[in-house]
Coordinates of C-alpha atoms and ligand atoms in Angstrom, one line a residue:
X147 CA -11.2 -3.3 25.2
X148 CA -8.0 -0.8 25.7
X149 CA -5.9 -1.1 23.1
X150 CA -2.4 0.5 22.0
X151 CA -1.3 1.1 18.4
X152 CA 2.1 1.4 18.0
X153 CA 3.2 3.0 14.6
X154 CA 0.4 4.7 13.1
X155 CA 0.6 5.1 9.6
X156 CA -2.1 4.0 7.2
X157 CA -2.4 0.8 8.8
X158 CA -1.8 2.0 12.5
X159 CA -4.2 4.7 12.3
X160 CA -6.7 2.9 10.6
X161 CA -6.8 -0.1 12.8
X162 CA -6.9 2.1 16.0
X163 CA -9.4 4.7 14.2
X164 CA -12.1 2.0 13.4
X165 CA -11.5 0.1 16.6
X166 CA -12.6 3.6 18.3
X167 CA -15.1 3.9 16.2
X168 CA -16.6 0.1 17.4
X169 CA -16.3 1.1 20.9
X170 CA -12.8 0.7 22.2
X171 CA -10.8 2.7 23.8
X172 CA -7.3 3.4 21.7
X173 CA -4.4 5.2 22.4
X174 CA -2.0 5.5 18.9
X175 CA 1.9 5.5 19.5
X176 CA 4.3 7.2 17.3
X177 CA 7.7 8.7 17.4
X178 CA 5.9 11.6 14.8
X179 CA 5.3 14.7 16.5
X180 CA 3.8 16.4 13.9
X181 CA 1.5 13.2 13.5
X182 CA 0.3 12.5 17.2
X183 CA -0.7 16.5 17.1
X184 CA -2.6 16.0 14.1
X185 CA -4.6 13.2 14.6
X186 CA -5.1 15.0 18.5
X187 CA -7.0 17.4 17.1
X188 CA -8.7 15.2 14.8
X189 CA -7.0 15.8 12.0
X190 CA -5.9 12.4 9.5
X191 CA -2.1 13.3 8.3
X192 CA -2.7 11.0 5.4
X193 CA -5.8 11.2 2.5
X194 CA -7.6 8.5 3.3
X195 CA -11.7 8.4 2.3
X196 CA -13.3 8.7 5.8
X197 CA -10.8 8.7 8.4
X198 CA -11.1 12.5 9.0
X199 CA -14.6 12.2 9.9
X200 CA -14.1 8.9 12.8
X201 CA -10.6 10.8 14.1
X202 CA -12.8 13.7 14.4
X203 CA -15.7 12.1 16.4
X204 CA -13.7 9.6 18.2
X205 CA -11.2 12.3 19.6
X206 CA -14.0 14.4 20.9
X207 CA -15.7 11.2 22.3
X208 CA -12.2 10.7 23.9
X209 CA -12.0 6.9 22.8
X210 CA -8.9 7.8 20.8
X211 CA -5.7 9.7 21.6
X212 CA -2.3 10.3 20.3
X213 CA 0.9 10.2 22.2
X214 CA 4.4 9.6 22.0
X215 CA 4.4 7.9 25.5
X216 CA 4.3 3.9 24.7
X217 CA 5.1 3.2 28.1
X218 CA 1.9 4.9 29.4
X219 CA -0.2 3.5 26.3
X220 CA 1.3 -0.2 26.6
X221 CA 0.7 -0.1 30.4
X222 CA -2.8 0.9 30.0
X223 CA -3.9 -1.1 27.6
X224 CA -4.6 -5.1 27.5
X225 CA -3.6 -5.4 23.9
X226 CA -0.6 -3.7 21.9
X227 CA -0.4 -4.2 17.9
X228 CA 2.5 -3.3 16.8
X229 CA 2.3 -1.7 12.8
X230 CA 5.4 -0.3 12.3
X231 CA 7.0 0.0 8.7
X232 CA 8.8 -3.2 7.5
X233 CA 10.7 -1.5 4.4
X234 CA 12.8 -3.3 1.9
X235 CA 16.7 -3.7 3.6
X236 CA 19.8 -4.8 1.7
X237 CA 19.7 -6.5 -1.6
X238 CA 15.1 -6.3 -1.3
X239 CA 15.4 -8.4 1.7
X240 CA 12.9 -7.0 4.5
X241 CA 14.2 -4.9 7.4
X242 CA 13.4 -5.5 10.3
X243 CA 14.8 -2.5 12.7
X244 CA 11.4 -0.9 13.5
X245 CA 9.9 -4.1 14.6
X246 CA 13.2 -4.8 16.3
X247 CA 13.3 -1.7 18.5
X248 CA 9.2 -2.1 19.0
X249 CA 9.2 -5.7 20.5
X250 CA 12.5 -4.3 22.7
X251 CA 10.6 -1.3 24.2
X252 CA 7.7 -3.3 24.4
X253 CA 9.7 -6.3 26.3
X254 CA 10.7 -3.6 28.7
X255 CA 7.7 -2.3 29.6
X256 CA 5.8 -5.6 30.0
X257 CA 8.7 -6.3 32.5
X258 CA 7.4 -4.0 35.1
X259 CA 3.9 -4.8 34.5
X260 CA 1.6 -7.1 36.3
X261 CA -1.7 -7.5 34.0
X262 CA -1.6 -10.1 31.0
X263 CA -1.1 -8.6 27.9
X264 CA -1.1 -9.4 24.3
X265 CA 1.5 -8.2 21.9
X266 CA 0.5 -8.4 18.0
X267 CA 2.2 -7.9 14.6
X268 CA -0.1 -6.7 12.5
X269 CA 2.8 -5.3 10.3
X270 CA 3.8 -7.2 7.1
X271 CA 6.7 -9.6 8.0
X272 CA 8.3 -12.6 6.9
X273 CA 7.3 -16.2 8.0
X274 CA 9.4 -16.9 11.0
X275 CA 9.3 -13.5 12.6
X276 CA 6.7 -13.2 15.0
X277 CA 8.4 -16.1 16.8
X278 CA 11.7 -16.1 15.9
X279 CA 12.4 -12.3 16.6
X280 CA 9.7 -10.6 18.2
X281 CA 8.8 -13.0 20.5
X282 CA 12.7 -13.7 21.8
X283 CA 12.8 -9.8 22.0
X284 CA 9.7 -9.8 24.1
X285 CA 11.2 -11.8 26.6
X286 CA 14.8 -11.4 26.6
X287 CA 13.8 -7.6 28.2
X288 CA 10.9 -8.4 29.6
X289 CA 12.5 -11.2 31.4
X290 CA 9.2 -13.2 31.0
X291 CA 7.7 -16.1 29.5
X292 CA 5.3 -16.0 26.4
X293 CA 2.6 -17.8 26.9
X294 CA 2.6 -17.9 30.3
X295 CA 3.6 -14.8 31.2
X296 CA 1.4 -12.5 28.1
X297 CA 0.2 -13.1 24.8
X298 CA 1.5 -13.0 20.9
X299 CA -0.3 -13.6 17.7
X300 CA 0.5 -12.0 14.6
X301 CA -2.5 -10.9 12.8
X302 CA -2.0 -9.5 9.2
X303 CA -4.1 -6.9 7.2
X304 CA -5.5 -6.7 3.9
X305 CA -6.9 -3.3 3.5
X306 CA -5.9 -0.9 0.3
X307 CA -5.0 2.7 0.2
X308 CA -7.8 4.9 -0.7
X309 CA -10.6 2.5 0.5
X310 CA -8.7 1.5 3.8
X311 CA -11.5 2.2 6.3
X312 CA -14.5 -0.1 4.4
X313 CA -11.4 -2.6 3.8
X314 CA -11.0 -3.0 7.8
X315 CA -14.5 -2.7 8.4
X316 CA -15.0 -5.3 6.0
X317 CA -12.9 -7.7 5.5
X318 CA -13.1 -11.0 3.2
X319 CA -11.5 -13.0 6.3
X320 CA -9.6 -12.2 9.5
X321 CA -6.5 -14.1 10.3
X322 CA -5.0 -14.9 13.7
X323 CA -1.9 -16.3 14.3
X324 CA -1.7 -17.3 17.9
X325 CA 1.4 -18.9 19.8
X326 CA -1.6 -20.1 22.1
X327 CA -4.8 -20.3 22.9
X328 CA -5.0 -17.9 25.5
X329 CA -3.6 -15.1 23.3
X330 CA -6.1 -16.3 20.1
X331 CA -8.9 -15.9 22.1
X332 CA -8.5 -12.8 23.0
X333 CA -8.0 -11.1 19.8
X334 CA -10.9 -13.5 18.5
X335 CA -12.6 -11.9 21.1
X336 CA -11.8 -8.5 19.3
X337 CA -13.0 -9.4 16.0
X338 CA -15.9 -11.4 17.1
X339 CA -18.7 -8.8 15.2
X340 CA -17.0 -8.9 11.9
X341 CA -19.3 -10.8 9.6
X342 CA -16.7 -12.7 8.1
X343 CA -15.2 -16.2 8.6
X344 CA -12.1 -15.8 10.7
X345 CA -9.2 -18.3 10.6
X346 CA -7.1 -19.4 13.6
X347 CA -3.8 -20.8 12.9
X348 CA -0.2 -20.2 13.9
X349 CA 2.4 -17.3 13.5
X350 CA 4.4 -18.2 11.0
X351 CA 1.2 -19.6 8.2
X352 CA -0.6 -16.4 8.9
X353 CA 2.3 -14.4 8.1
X354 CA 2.6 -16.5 5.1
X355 CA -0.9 -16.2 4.2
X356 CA 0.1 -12.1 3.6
X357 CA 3.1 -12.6 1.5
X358 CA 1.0 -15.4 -0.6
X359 CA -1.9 -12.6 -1.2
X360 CA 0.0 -10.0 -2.4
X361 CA 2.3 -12.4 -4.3
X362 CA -1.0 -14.1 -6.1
X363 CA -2.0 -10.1 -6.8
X364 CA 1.2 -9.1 -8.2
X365 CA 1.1 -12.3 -10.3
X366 CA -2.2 -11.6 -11.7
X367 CA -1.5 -8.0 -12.4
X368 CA 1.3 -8.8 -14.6
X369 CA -0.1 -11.8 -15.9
X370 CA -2.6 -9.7 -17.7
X371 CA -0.2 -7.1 -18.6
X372 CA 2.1 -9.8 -20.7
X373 CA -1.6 -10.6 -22.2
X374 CA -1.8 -7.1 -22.8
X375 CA 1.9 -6.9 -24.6
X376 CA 0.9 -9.5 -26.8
X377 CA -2.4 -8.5 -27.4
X378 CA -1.3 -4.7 -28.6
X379 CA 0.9 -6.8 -31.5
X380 CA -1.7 -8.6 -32.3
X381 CA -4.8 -5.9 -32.7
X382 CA -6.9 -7.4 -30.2
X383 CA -8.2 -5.3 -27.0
X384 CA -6.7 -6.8 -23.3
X385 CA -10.0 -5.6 -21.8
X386 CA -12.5 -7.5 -23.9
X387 CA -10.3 -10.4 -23.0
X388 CA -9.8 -9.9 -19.6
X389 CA -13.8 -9.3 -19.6
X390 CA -14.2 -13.0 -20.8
X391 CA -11.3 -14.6 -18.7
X392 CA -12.9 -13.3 -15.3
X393 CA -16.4 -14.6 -16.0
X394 CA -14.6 -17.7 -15.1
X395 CA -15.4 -17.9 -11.6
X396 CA -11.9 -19.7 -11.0
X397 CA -10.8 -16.7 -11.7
X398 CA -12.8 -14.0 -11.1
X399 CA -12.9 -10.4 -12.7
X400 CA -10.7 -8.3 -10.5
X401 CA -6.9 -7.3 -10.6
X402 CA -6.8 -8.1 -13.9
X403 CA -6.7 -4.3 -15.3
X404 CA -3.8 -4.4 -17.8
X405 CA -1.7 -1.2 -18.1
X406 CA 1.5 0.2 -16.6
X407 CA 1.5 -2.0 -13.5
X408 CA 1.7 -2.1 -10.0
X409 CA 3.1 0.4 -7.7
X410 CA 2.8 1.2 -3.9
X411 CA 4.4 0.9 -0.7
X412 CA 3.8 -2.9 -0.2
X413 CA 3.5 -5.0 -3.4
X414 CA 6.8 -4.2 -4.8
X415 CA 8.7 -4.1 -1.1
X416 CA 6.7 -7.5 0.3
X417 CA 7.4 -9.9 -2.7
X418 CA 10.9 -8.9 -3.0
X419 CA 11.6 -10.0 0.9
X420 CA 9.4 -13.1 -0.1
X421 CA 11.8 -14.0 -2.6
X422 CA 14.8 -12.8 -0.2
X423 CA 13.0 -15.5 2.1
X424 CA 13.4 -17.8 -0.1
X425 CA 16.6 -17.6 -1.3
X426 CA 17.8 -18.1 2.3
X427 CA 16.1 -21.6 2.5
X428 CA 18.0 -22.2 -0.8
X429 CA 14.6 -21.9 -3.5
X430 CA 14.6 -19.6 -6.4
X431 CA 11.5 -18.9 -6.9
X432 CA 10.5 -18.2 -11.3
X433 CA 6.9 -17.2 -10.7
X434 CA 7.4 -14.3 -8.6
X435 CA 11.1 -13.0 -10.1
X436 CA 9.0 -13.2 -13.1
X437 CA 6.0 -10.8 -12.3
X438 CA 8.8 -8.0 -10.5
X439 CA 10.6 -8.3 -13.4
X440 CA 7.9 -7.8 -16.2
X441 CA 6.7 -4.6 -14.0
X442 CA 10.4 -2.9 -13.8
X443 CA 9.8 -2.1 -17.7
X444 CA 5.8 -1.9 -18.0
X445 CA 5.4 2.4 -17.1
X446 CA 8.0 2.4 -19.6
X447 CA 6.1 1.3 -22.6
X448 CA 4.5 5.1 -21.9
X449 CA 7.7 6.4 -23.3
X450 CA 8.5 4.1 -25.9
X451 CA 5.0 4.5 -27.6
X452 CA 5.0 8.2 -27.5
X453 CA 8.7 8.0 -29.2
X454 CA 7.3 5.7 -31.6
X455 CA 4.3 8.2 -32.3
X456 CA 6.6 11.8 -32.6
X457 CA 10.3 10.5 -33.1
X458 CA 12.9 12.3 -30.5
X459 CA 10.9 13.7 -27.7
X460 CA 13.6 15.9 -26.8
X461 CA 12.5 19.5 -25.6
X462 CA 8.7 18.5 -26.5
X463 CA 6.7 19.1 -23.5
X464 CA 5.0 16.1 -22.4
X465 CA 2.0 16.6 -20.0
X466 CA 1.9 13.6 -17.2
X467 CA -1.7 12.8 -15.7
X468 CA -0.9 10.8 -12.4
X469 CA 1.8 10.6 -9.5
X470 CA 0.2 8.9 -7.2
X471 CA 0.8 4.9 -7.4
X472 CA -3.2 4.8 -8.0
X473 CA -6.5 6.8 -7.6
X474 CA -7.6 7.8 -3.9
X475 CA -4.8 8.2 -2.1
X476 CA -1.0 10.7 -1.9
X477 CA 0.9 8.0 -1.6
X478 CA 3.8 8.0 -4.3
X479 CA 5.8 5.1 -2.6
X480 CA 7.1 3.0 -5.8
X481 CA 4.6 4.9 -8.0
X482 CA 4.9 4.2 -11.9
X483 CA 4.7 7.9 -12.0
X484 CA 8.6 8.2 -10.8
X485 CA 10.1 6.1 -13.6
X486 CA 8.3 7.6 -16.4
X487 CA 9.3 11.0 -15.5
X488 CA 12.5 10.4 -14.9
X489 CA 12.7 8.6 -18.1
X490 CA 11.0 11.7 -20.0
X491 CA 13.4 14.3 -18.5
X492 CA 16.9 12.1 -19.1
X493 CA 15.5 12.2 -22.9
X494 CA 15.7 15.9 -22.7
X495 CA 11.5 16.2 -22.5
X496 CA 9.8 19.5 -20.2
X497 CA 7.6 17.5 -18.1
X498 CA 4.3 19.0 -16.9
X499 CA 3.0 17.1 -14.0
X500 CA -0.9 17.5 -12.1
X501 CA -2.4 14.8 -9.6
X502 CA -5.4 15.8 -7.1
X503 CA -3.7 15.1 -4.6
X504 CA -0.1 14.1 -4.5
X505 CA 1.1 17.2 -5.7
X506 CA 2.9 17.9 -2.1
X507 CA 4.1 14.3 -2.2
X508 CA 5.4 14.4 -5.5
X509 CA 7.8 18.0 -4.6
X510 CA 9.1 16.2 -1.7
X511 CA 10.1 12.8 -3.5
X512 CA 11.5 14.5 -6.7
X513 CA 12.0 17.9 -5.5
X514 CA 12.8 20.7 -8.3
X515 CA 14.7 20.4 -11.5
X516 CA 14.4 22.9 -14.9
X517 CA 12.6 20.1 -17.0
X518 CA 10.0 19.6 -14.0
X519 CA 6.6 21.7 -14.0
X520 CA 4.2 20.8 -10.9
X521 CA 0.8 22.0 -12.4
X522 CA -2.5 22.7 -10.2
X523 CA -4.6 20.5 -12.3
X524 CA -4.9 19.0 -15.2
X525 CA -6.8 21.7 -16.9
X526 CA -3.5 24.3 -16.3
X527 CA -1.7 21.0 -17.3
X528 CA -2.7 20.4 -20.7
X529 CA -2.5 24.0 -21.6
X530 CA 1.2 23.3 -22.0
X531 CA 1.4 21.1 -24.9
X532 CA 0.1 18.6 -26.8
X533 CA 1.5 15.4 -25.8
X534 CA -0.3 14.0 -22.8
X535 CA 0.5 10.7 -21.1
X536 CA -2.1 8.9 -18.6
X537 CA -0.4 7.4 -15.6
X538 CA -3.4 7.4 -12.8
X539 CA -6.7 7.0 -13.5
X540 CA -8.2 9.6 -11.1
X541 CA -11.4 10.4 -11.6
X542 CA -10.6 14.0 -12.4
X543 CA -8.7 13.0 -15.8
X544 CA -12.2 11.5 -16.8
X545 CA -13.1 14.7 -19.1
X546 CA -13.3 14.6 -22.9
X547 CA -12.3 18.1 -22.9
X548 CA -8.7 17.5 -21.6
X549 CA -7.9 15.6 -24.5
X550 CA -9.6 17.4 -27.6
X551 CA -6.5 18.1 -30.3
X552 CA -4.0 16.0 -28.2
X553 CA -1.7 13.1 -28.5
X554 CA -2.5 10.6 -26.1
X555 CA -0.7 7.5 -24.8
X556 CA -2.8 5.9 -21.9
X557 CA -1.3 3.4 -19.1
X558 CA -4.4 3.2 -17.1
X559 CA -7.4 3.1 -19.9
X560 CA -9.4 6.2 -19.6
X561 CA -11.8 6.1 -22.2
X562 CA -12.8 9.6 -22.3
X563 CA -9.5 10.1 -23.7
X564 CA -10.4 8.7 -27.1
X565 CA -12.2 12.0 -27.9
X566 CA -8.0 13.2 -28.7
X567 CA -7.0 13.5 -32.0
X568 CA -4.8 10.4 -31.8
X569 CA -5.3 8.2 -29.2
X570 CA -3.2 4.8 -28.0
X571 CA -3.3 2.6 -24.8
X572 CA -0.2 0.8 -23.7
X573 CA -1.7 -3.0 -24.0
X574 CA -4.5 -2.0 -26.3
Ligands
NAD141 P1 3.8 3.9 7.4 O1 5.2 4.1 7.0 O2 2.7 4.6 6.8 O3 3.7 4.1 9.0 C1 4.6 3.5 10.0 C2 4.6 4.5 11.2 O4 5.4 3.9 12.2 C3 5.1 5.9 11.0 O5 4.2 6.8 11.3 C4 6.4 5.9 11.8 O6 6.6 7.2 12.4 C5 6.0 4.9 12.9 N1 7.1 4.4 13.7 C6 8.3 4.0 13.3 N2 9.1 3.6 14.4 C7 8.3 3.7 15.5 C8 8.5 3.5 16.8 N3 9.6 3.0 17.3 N4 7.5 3.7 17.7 C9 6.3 4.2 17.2 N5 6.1 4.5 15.9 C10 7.0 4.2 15.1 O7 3.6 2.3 7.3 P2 2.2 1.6 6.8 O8 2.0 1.8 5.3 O9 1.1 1.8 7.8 O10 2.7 0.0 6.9 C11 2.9 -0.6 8.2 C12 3.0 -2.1 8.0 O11 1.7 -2.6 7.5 C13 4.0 -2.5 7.0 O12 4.6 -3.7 7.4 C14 3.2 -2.7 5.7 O13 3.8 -3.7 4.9 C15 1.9 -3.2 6.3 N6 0.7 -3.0 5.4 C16 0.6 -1.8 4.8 C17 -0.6 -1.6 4.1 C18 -0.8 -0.3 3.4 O14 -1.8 -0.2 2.6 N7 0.0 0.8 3.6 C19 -1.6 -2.6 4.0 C20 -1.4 -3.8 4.6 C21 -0.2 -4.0 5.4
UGA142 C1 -2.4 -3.8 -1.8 C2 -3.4 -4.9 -1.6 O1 -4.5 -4.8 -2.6 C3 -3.9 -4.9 -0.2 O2 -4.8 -6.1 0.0 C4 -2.7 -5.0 0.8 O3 -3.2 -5.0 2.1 C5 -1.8 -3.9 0.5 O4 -1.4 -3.9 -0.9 C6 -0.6 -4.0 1.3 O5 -0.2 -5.1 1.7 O6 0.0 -2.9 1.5 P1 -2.6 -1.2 -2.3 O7 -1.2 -1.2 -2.5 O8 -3.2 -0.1 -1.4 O9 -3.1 -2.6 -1.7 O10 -3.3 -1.0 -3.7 P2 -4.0 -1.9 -4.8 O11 -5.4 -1.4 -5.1 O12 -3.8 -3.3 -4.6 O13 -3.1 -1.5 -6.1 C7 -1.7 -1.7 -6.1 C8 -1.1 -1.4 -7.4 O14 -1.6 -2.3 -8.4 C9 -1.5 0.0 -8.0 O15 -0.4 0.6 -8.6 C10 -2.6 -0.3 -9.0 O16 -2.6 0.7 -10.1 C11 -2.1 -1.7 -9.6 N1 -3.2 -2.5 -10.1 C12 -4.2 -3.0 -9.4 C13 -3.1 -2.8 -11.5 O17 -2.2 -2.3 -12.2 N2 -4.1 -3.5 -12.1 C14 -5.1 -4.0 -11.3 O18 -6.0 -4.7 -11.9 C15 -5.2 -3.7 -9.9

């Protein structure tokens, strides 16, 4: 099948990446320059496992290009998903401007074209959208009729950072949202080789479906962190628990690391616009207010147990393993990493910083400041000083040797770092 990909960031140029890679023929829309000549020549502008190696091979195959052209790519194609950001607006409510302009382009183009075509939101967006928005933008410029005229579904995704190419390849269940039949079965038709069960149901409950995963993920993750809380006042370790809890197979062992939470460009941003949701059909909702608010404070405990270990921290150098939100990725979109340090250098702490890869990230987010020390790795890192803290659990931090004769306060339970002369996890 031609497809088109418009927006192609880690969910854009996954998507259109492994459909190339199955066979089709994708063209990847973005207003990026510097990202359409990248992945041109092959080359992935974000770290993600794999994704070099299937740009690579599927640009010189010539199933996949990169252009800034979406009339051309919406015109030749027979499907268009449409993955643009959906970033928190005013007050955490979601903003909806990319998708906005998209579906208005999008209408315009389909206005002059002949062939069916189907249109769908594979972006993250609130219940309501797909028809209430998009699909009213679609054919107030297209001056057509959905349904009759060319296809919508929305049809969310699931896959992580840092494992996002196995994710798509293998997902636990595909969902499409259809406004029809016609348009269902044609992205049905798309999926059809996935070995897994794939659900057919409308717009609005698969968009829902989205918002209630991440919501149930961000809920578990700081369930087990207020274990973890009370467990560190009461001796007992969160991960002996959390060993026993998930052998229950109601609720099974995973997300339920305790430590200094979650972070990342979706959990944070898509259950605050589920609660803005909410609030605009008149329901507070406790659960989920609950979970955002116990992980405002959790990278914090970092801080407060090293104060409680040395007394004023200020001028100590303080060496911080971690930016990036988690391991496998550069993304430092609502990373724990941020709060900590910015915590550290308003107590008057020189903050030594190393991550494996979001080094470049980090400079652009936080830029310079006199307390700030980007380090090459954590080896040059923990030269500095004695104090280290443990924010990402990269595999590179997994060396006794970092830690012999240090102080460490972990958020993300490395174990190797016991071998330090005093050694403490947040929830443990
Ligand atoms: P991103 O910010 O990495 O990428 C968005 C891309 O869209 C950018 O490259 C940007 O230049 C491009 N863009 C913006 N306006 C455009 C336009 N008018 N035409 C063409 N391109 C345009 O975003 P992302 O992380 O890939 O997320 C996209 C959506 O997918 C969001 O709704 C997000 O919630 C959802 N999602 C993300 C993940 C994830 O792991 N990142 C997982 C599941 C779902
Ligand atoms: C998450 C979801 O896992 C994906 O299914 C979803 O598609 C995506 O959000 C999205 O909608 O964008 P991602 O943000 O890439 O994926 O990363 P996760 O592996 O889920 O981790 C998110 C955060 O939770 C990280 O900061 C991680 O350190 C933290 N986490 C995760 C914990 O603190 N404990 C855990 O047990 C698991």
């Amino acid at each position: 099948m031609n497809i088109s990909i418009i927006g192609t960031g880690y969910v854009g140029l996954v998507t259109g990446a492994c459909f190339a890679k199955l066979g089709h023929s994708v063209i990847c829309v973005d207003i990026d320059e510097a990202r359409i000549n990248d992945i041109n020549k092959g080359i992935a502008p974000i770290y993600e496992d794999k994704l070099d190696d299937i740009l690579k091979e599927c640009t010189r195959e010539g199933r996949l290009k990169a252009t800034s052209d979406i009339r051309d790519a919406v015109e030749n194609t027979a499907v268009s998903f449409i993955s643009v950001g959906t970033p928190s607006g005013l007050l955490g409510y979601i903003d909806l401007k990319y998708i906005d302009e998209v579906s208005r382009d999008v209408g315009n183009i389909l206005k002059d074209k002949n062939d069916y075509h189907v249109v769908v939101v594979k972006s993250t967006v609130v219940p309501g959208t797909t028809e209430h928005s998009v699909l009213p933008l679609l054919e107030k410029n297209s001056g057509k009729k959905a349904g009759d005229d060319f296809g919508v579904c929305m049809n969310p995704e699931f896959l992580r950072e840092g494992t996002a190419v196995d994710d798509f390849m293998n997902p636990d269940r595909i969902i499409i949202g259809g406004i029809d039949k016609r348009s269902t079965d044609v992205i049905f038709d798309l999926y059809k080789d996935f070995k897994c069960p794939i659900i057919k149901t409308d717009p609005k409950t698969a968009e829902m479906i989205k918002y209630a995963t991440n919501s149930f993920l961000v809920t578990k993750i700081s369930f087990i962190n207020e274990i973890g809380n009370i467990c560190k006042q009461l001796g007992i370790d969160v991960f002996e628990v959390a060993k026993g809890l998930g052998m229950d197979s109601r609720i099974s062992p995973k997300f339920l690391n305790a430590g200094i939470g979650f972070g990342g460009s979706c959990f944070p941003k898509d259950v605050n616009a589920l609660v803005g949701k909410a609030k605009e059909v008149y329901y507070r909702p406790i659960v989920l207010n609950a979970a955002l608010e116990l992980n405002e404070t959790q990278p914090l405990k970092l801080v407060e147990l090293l104060e409680r270990k040395t007394g004023s921290i200020k001028n100590e150098n303080i060496i911080v393993l971690g930016l990036a939100f988690k391991p496998g990725t550069d993304d430092m979109r609502e990373a724990p990493s941020i709060k900590v340090i910015q915590t550290l250098i308003k107590k008057g702490a020189n903050v030594f910083v190393t991550d494996p890869k979001a080094v470049d990230e980090a400079k652009k987010l936080m830029g310079k400041h006199e307390r700030l020390t980007y380090c090459r790795s954590a080896r040059d890192a923990v030269k500095n000083g004695k104090y280290i803290l443990i924010v990402t659990e990269w595999d590179e931090f997994r060396d006794e040797e970092l830690y012999k004769g240090k102080v460490v306060i972990d958020g993300r339970r490395i174990d190797e770092a016991r071998a330090a002369d005093y050694y403490e996890g947040v929830c443990w």
